Short mmCIF file of C-alpha atoms and ligand atoms in Angstrom, two decimals:
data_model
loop_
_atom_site.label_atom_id
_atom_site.label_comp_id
_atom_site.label_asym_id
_atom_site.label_seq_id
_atom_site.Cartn_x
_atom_site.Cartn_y
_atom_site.Cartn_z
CA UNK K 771 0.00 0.00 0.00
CA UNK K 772 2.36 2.23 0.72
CA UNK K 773 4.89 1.50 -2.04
CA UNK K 774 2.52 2.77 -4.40
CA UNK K 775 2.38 5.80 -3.12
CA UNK K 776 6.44 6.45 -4.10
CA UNK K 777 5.38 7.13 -7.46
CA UNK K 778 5.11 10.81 -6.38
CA UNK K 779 1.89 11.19 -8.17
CA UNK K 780 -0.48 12.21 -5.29
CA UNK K 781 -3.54 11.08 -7.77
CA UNK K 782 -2.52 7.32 -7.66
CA UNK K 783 -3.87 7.50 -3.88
CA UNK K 784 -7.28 8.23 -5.37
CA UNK K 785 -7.26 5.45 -8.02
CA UNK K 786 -6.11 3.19 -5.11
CA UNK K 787 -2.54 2.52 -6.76
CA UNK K 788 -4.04 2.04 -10.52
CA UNK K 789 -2.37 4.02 -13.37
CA UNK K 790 -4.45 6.65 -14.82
CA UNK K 791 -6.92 5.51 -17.30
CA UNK K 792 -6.71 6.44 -21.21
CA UNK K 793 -10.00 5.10 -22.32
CA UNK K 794 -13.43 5.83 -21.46
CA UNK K 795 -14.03 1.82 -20.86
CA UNK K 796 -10.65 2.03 -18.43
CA UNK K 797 -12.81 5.27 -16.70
CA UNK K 798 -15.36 2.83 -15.56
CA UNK K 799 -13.28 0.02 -14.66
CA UNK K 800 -11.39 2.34 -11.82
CA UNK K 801 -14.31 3.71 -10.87
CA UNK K 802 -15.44 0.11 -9.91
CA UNK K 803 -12.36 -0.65 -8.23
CA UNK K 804 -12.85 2.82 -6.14
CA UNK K 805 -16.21 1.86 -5.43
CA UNK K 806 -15.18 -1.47 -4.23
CA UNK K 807 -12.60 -0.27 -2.21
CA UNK K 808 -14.00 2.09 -0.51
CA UNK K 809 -16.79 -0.71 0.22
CA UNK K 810 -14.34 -3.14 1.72
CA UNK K 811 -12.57 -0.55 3.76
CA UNK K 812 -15.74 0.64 5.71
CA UNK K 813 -16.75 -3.35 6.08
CA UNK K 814 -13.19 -4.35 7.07
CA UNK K 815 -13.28 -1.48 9.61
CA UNK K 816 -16.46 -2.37 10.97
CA UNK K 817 -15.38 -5.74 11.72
CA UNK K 818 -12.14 -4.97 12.89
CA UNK K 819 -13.58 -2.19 15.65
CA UNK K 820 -15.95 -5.38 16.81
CA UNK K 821 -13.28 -7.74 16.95
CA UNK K 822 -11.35 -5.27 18.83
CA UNK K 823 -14.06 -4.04 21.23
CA UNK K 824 -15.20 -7.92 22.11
CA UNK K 825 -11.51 -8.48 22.94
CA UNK K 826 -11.26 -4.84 24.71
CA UNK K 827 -14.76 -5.39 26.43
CA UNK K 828 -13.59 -9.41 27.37
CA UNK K 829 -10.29 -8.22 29.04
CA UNK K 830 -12.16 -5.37 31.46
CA UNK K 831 -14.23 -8.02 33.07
CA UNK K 832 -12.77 -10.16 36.19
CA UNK K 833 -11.12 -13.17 35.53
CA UNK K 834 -13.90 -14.92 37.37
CA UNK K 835 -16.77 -13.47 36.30
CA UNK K 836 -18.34 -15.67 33.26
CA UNK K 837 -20.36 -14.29 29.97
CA UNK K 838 -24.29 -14.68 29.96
CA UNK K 839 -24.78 -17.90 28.81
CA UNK K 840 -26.60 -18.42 25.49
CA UNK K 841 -27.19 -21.28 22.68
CA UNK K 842 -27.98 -18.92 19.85
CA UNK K 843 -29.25 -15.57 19.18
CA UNK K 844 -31.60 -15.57 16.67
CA UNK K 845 -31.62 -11.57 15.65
CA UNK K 846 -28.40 -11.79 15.47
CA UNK K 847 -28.21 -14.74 13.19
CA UNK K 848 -30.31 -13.21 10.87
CA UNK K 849 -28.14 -9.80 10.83
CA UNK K 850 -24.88 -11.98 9.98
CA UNK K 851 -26.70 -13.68 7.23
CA UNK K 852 -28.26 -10.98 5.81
CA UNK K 853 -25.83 -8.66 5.88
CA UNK K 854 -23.23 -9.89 4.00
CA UNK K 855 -25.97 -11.31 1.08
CA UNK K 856 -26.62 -7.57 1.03
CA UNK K 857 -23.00 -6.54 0.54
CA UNK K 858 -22.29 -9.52 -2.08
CA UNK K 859 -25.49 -8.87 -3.97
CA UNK K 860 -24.44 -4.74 -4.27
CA UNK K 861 -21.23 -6.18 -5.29
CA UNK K 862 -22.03 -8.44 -7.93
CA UNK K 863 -24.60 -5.40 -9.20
CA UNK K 864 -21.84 -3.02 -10.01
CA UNK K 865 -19.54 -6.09 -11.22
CA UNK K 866 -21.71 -7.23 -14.01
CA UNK K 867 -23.07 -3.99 -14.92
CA UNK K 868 -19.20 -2.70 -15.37
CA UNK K 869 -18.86 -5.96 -17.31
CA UNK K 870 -21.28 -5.53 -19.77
CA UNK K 871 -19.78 -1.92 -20.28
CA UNK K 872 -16.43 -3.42 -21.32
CA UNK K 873 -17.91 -5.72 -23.43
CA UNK K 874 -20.03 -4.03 -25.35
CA UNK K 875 -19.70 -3.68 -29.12
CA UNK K 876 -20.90 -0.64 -31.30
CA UNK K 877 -22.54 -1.69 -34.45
CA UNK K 878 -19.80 0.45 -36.80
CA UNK K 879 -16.66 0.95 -35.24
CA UNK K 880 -14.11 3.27 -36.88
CA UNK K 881 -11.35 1.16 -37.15
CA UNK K 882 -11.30 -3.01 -36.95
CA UNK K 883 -8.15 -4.00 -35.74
CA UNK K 884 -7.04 -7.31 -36.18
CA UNK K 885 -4.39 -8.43 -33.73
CA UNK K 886 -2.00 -11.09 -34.18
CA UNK K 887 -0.52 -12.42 -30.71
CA UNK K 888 2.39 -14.50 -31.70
CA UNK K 889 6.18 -15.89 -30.79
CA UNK K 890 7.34 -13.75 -30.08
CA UNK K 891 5.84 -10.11 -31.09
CA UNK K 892 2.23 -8.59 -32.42
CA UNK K 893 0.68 -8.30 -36.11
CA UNK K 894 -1.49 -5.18 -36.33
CA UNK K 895 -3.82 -5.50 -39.27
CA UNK K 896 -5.99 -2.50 -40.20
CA UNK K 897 -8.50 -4.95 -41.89
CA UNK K 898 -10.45 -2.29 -44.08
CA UNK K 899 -7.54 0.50 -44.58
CA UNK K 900 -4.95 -2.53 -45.75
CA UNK K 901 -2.07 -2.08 -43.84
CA UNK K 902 -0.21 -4.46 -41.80
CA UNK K 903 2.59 -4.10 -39.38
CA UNK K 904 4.71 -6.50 -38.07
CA UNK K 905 6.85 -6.33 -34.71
CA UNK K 906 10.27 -8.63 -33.81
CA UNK K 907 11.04 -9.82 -30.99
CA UNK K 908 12.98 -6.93 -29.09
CA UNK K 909 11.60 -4.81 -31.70
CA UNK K 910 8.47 -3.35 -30.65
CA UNK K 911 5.90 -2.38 -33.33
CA UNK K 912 3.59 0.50 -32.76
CA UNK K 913 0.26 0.00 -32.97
CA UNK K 914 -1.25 4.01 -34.15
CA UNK K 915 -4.98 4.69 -33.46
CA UNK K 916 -7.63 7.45 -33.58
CA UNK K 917 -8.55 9.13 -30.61
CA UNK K 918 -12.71 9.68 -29.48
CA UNK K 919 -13.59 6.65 -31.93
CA UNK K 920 -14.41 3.16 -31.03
CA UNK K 921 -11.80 0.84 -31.93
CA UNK K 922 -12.73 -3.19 -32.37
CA UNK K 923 -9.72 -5.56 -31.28
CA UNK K 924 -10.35 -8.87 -33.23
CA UNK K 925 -7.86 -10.94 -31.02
CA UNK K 926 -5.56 -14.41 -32.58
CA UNK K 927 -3.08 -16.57 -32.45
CA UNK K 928 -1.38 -19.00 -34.87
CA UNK K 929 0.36 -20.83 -31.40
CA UNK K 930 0.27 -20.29 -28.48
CA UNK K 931 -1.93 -18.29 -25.51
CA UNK K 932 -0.62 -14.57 -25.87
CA UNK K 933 -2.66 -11.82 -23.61
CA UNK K 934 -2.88 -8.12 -25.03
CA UNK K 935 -2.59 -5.72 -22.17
CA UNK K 936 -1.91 -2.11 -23.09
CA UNK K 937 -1.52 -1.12 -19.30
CA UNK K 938 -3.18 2.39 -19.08
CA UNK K 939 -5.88 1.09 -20.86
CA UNK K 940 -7.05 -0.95 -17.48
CA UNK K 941 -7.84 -3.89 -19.28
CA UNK K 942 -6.44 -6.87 -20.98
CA UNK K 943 -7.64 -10.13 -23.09
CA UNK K 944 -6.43 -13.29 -23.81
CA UNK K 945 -4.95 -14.66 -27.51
CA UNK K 946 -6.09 -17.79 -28.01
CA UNK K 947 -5.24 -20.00 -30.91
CA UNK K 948 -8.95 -21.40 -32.24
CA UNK K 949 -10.34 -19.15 -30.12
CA UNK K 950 -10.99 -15.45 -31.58
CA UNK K 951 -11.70 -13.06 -28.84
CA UNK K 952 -12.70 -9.81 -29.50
CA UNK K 953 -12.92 -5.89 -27.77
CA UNK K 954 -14.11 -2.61 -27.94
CA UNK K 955 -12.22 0.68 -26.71
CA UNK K 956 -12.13 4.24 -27.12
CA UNK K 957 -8.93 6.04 -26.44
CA UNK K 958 -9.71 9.48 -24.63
CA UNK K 959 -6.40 11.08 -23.94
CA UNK K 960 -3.66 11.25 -26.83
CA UNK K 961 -0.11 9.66 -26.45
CA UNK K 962 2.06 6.65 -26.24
CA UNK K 963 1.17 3.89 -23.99
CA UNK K 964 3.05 0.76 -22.91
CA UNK K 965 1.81 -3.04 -24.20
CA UNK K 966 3.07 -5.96 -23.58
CA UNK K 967 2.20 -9.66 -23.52
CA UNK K 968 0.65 -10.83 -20.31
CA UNK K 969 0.50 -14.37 -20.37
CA UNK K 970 3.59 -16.56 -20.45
CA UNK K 971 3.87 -17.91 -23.76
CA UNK K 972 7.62 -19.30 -24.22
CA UNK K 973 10.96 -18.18 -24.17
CA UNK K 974 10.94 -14.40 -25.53
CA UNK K 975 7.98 -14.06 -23.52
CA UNK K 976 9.79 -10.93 -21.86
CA UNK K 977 10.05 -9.31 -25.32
CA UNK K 978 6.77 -9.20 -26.47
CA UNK K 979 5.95 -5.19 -26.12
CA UNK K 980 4.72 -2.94 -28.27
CA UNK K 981 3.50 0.50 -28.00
CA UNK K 982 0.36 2.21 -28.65
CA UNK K 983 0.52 5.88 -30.03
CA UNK K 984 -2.91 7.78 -29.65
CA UNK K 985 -3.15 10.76 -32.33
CA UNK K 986 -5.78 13.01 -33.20
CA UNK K 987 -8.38 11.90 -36.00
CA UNK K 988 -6.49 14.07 -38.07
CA UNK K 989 -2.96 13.64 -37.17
CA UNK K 990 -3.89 9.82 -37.56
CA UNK K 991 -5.61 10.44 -41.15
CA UNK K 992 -1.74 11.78 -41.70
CA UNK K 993 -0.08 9.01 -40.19
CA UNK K 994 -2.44 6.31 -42.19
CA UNK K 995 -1.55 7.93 -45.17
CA UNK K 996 2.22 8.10 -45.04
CA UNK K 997 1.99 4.85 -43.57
CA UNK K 998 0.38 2.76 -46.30
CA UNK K 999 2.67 4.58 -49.01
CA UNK K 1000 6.09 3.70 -46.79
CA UNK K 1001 4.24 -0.22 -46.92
CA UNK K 1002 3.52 -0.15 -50.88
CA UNK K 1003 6.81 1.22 -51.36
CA UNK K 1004 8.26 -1.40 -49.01
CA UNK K 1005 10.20 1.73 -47.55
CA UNK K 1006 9.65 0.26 -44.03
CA UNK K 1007 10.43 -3.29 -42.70
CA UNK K 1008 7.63 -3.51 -40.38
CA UNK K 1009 4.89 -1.81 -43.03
CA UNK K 1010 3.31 -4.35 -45.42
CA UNK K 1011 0.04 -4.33 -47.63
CA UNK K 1012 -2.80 -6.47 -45.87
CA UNK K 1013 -4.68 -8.20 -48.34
CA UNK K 1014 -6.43 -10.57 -45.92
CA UNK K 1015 -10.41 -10.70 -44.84
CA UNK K 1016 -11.86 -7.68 -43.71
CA UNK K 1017 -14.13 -8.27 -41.26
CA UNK K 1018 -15.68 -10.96 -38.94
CA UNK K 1019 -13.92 -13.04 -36.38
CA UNK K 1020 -11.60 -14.52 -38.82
CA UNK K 1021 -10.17 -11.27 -39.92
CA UNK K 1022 -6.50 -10.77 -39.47
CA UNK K 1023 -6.35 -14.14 -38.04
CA UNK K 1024 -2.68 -15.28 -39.60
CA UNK K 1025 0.15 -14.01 -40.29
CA UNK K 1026 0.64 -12.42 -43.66
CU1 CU B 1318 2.96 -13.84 -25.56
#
């Protein structure tokens, strides 16, 4: 607890050690984590001032002197029963209401994205612009995307089980091979983020980052543009043409 406080950052205390979220989807996720928190810190504190006051109140008797006597208490029972139902059930509320938030899909994203999780790097296909790019292991591609627009991950693997966590983003999902998973996110704030792998997937494991670079709509439109010349022109190693489906779960599902 108090580690994460030696960032400096006197925010990170509010978001209960969490980075500071990028994406309106990542907004909601911390604000369930607050809510929880601050939940389990007034229940935790209520038991521990009974547990303390039953030990404080034990210790003033006389050594001699002996409890009333009871078998059961039925009020009581009720209370300790009820109680925490209450707390589980508010709980699960917010849970699978924030849930459905991160999973839901908009019905025309502005940009598919397929992503290729793979030993040991990322593919990022722009399935209806036609550009691909390719990372290396220890060489990190950059995945570029619009701010303000909802972006659709389309997530697969031609191995093993990769994870795509871009950490200010609050979230991550697992690459499964046979398995497309997909994801919906809008970035909010523009600028470079850290990704990496997050599931243990083999020996290079460790160098499986990338970046993400948030621009603009326009300063992307730029970006796209110079982008998919430098990959006809072959002026960039990591830059190719993407020629492969453009939509649905199979999209940008191997590598090109
Ligand atoms: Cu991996």
């Amino acid at each position: 607890m108090l580690a994460t406080g030696c960032t400096g950052e006197a925010a990170k205390w509010e978001r209960g050690g969490w980075p500071a979220p990028v994406t309106k989807q990542g907004r909601d996720a911390l604000h369930l984590w607050q809510g929880a928190l601050v939940a389990s810190l007034i229940v935790g504190g209520l038991v521990l001032l009974m547990i303390v006051g039953a030990a404080v109140l034990f210790r003033l008797r006389s050594a001699d002197q002996m409890p009333r006597q009871v078998r059961y208490n039925l009020p009581i029972e009720v209370m300790y029963t009820f109680i925490p139902i209450v707390v589980v059930s508010i709980l699960f509320y917010f849970t699978a209401i924030g849930e459905n938030n991160e999973d839901k899909i908009s019905k025309a994203p502005a940009l598919q994205m397929g992503v290729v999780g793979f030993q040991w790097s990322w593919q990022f296909n722009y399935l209806t612009q036609g550009l691909s790019i390719t990372g290396r292991p220890g060489d990190p591609p950059q995945l570029v995307v619009p701010t303000d627009e909802p972006i659709h991950f389309y997530l697969t693997s031609p191995d093993v089980i990769h994870s795509f966590w871009v950490v200010p983003f609050l979230f991550k999902r697992d690459v499964i091979p046979g398995h497309p998973n997909e994801f919906e996110v809008t970035v909010t704030t523009p600028g470079t983020f850290q990704g990496r792998c997050a599931e243990y997937c083999g020996v290079d494991h460790d160098r499986m980052l990338f970046t993400v670079k948030a621009l603009p709509k326009q300063q992307y439109a730029q970006w796209l543009a110079s982008a998919k010349t430098a990959a006809s022109a072959g002026t960039n190693p990591e830059y190719t043409v993407y020629t492969g489906p453009k939509v649905g779960p199979k999209a940008g599902g191997y590598l090109s």
